[in-house]
Coordinates of C-alpha atoms and ligand atoms in Angstrom, one line a residue:
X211 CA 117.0 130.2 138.7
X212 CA 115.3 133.8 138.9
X213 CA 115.2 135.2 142.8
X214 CA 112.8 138.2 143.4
X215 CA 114.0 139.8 146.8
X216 CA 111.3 142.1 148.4
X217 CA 113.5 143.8 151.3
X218 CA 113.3 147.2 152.2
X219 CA 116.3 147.3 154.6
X220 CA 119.9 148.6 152.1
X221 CA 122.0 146.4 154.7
X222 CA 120.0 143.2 154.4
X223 CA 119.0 143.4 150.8
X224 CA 122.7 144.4 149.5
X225 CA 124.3 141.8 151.9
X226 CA 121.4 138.8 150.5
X227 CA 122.2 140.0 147.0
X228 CA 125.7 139.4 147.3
X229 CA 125.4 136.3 148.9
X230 CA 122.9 134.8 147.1
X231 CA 124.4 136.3 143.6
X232 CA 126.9 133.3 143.3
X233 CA 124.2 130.6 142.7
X234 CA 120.9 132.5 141.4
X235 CA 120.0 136.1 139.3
X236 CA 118.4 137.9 142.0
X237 CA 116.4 141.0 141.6
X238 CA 115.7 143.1 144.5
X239 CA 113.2 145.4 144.9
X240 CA 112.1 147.7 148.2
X241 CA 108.6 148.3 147.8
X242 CA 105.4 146.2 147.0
X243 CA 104.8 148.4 144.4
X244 CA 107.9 147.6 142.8
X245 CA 107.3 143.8 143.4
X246 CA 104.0 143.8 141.6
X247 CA 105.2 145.4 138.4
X248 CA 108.3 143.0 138.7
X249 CA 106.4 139.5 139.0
X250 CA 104.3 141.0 135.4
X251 CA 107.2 141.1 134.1
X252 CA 109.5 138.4 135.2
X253 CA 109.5 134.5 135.8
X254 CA 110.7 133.9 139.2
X255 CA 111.4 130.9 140.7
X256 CA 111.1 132.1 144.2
X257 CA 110.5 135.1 146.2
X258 CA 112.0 136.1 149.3
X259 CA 109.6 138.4 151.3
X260 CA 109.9 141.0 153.9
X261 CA 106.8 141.8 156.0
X262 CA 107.6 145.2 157.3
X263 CA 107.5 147.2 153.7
X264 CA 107.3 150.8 153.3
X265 CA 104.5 151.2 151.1
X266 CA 102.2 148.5 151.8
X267 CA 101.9 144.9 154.5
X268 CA 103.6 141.8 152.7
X269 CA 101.0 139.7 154.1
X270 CA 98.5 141.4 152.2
X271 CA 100.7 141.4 149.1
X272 CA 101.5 137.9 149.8
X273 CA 97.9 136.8 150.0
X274 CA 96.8 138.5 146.8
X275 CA 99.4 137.3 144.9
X276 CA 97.7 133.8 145.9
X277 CA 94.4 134.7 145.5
X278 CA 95.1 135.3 142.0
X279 CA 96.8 131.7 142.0
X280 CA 100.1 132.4 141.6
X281 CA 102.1 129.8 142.7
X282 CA 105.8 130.9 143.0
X283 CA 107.2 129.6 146.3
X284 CA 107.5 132.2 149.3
X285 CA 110.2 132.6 152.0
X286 CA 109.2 134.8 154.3
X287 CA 112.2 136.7 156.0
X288 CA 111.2 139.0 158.7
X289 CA 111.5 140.0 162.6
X290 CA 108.2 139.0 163.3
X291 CA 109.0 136.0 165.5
X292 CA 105.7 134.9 167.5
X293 CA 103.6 131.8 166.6
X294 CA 100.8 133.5 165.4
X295 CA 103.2 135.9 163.2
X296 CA 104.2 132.7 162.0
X297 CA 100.9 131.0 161.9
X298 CA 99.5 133.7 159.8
X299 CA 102.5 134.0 157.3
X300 CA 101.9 130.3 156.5
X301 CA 98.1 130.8 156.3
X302 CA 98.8 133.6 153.8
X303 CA 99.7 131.3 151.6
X304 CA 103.8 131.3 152.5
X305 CA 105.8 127.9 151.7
X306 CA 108.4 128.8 154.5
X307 CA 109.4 131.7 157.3
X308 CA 112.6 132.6 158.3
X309 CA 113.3 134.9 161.6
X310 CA 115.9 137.6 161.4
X311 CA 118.6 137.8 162.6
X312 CA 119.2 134.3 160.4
X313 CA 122.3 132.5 159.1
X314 CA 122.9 133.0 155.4
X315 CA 123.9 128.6 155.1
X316 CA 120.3 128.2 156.8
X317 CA 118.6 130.8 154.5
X318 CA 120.2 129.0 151.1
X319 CA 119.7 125.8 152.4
X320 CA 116.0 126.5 152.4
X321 CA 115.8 127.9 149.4
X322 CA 117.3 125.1 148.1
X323 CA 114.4 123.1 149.0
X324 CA 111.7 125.1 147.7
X325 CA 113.2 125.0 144.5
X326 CA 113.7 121.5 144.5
X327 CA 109.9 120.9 146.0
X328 CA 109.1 123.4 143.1
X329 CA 110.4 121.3 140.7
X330 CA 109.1 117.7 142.0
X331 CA 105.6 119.6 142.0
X332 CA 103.3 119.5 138.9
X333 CA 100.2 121.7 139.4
X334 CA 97.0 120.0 138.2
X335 CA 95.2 120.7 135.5
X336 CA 91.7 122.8 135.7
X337 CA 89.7 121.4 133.5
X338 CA 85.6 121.6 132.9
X339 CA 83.8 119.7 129.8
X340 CA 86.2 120.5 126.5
X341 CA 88.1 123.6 128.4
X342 CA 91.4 123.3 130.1
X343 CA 93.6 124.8 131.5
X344 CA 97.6 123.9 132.8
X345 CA 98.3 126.2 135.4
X346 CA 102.2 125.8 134.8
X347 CA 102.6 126.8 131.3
X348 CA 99.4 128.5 131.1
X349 CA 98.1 126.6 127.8
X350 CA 94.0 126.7 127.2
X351 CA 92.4 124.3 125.1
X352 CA 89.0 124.4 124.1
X353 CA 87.7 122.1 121.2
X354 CA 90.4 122.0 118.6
X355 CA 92.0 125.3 119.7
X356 CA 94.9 126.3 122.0
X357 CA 97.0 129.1 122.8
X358 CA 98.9 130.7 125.9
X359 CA 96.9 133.1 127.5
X360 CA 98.8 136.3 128.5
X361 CA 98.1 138.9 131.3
X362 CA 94.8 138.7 132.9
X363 CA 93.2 136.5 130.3
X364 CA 94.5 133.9 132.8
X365 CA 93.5 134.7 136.3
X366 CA 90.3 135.5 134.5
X367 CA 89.8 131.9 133.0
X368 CA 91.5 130.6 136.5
X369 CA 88.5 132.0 138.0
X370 CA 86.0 130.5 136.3
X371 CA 87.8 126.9 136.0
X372 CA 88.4 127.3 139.8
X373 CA 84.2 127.2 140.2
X374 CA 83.1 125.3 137.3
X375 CA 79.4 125.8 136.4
X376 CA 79.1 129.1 139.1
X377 CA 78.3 131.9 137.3
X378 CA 80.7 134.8 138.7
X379 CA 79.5 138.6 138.1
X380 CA 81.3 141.3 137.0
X381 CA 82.7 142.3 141.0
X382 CA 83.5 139.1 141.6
X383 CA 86.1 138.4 138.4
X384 CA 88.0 142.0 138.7
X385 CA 88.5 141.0 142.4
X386 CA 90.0 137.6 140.8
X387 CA 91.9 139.8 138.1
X388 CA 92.9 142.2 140.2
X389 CA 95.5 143.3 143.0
X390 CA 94.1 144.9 146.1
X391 CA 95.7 148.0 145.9
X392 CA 95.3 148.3 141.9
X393 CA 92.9 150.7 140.4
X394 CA 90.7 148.9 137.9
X395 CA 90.0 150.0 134.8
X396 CA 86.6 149.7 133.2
X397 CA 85.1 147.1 130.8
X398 CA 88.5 145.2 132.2
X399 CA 86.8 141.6 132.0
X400 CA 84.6 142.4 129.0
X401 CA 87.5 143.1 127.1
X402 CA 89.6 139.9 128.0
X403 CA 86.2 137.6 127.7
X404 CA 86.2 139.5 124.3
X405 CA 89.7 138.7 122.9
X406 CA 89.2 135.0 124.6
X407 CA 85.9 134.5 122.5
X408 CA 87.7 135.5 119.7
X409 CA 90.6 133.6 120.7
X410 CA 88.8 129.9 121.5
X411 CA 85.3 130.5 120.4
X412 CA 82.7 132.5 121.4
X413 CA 80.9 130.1 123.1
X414 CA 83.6 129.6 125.6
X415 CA 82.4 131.8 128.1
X416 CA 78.6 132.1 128.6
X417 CA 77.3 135.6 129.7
X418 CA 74.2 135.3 131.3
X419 CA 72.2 139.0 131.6
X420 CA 71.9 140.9 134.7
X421 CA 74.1 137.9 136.3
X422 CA 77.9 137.6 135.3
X423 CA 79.1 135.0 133.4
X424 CA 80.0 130.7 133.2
X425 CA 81.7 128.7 131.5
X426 CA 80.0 126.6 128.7
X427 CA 79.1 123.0 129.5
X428 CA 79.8 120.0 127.3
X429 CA 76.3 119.4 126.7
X430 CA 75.0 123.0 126.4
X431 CA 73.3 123.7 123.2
Ligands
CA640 CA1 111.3 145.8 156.6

């Protein structure tokens, strides 16, 4: 089980590493920046989040990480201890919050049962006439083909399975592929609809001029 500490206090973070080192691989980062690049990279099987972060607000982090569905549970561990701090952590998409000063026994015992929630959940499958999609392993099918799609081939299709039959521009799907603080680079989307046409078909996804794009129905000629 893969931890991903976001904690920009040394005495907190060092002292949660140690603790926490016994019974999970923890990586801790300070910044959101770091966290970011680190979730690209790494499964995780839970993140522990700080609110107060140096270079950026965790609730923001937090709810872009969500908005581009992924679904890693999140403690949050902060200071912040009124109702609506609270209220807005969970709103942001947080599976629990945790007020410092907290008691290490309480803080692993929660842990313990988002990982075991984690496990008992199954997310469902997106699916729209021959496409799906499995959110937990990331596998796409589409007629007889299938494959794992990789980076943000995946929030990308997300999108478009999330709103079957919409057709979403080009603004709409690099906010869906992108973070809020990430620079985007151009012809982003056309590229990864590219590689998935090429991929699954290229009548998986439907560009429709001057609008954005869909998905192909079943019955579409
Ligand atoms: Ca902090």
């Amino acid at each position: 089980m893969r931890i991903l500490l976001v904690e920009d206090d040394n005495m907190i973070g060092e002292s949660l590493q140690k603790a926490l080192k016994a019974s999970y691989a923890v990586n801790w980062v300070r910044y959101v920046d770091a966290a970011q690049l680190s979730i690209r990279t790494e499964n995780y099987d839970l993140m522990l989040l700080d609110l107060g972060l140096p270079d950026a607000s965790g609730i923001s982090f937090l709810q872009d990480l969500r908005k581009q569905g992924y679904t890693v549970p999140v403690l949050i561990i902060t200071a912040r201890d009124t109702v609506s701090d609270r209220v807005l952590g969970l709103d942001s998409g947080a599976d629990d919050y945790l007020i410092k000063p907290f008691d290490l026994d309480e803080l692993e015992a929660r842990i313990r049962v988002l990982l075991r929630r984690k496990s008992d959940r199954r997310e469902p499958l997106l699916s729209y006439g021959e496409i799906s999609l499995d959110p937990a392993t990331r596998e796409l099918k589409y007629k007889e083909k299938s494959g794992v799609l990789s980076g943000r081939s995946f929030p990308l299709m997300q999108a478009l399975l999330q709103r079957p039959g919409a057709i979403l521009s080009l603004a709409q799907l690099e906010e869906q592929i992108y973070g809020w603080n990430e620079e985007i680079e151009s012809n982003a989307v056309e590229v990864h609809i590219h590689s998935l046409r090429r991929k699954f078909g290229a009548d998986l996804i439907v560009n429709v001029r001057g609008v954005g794009y869909t998905l192909r129905q079943k019955d579409q000629a």
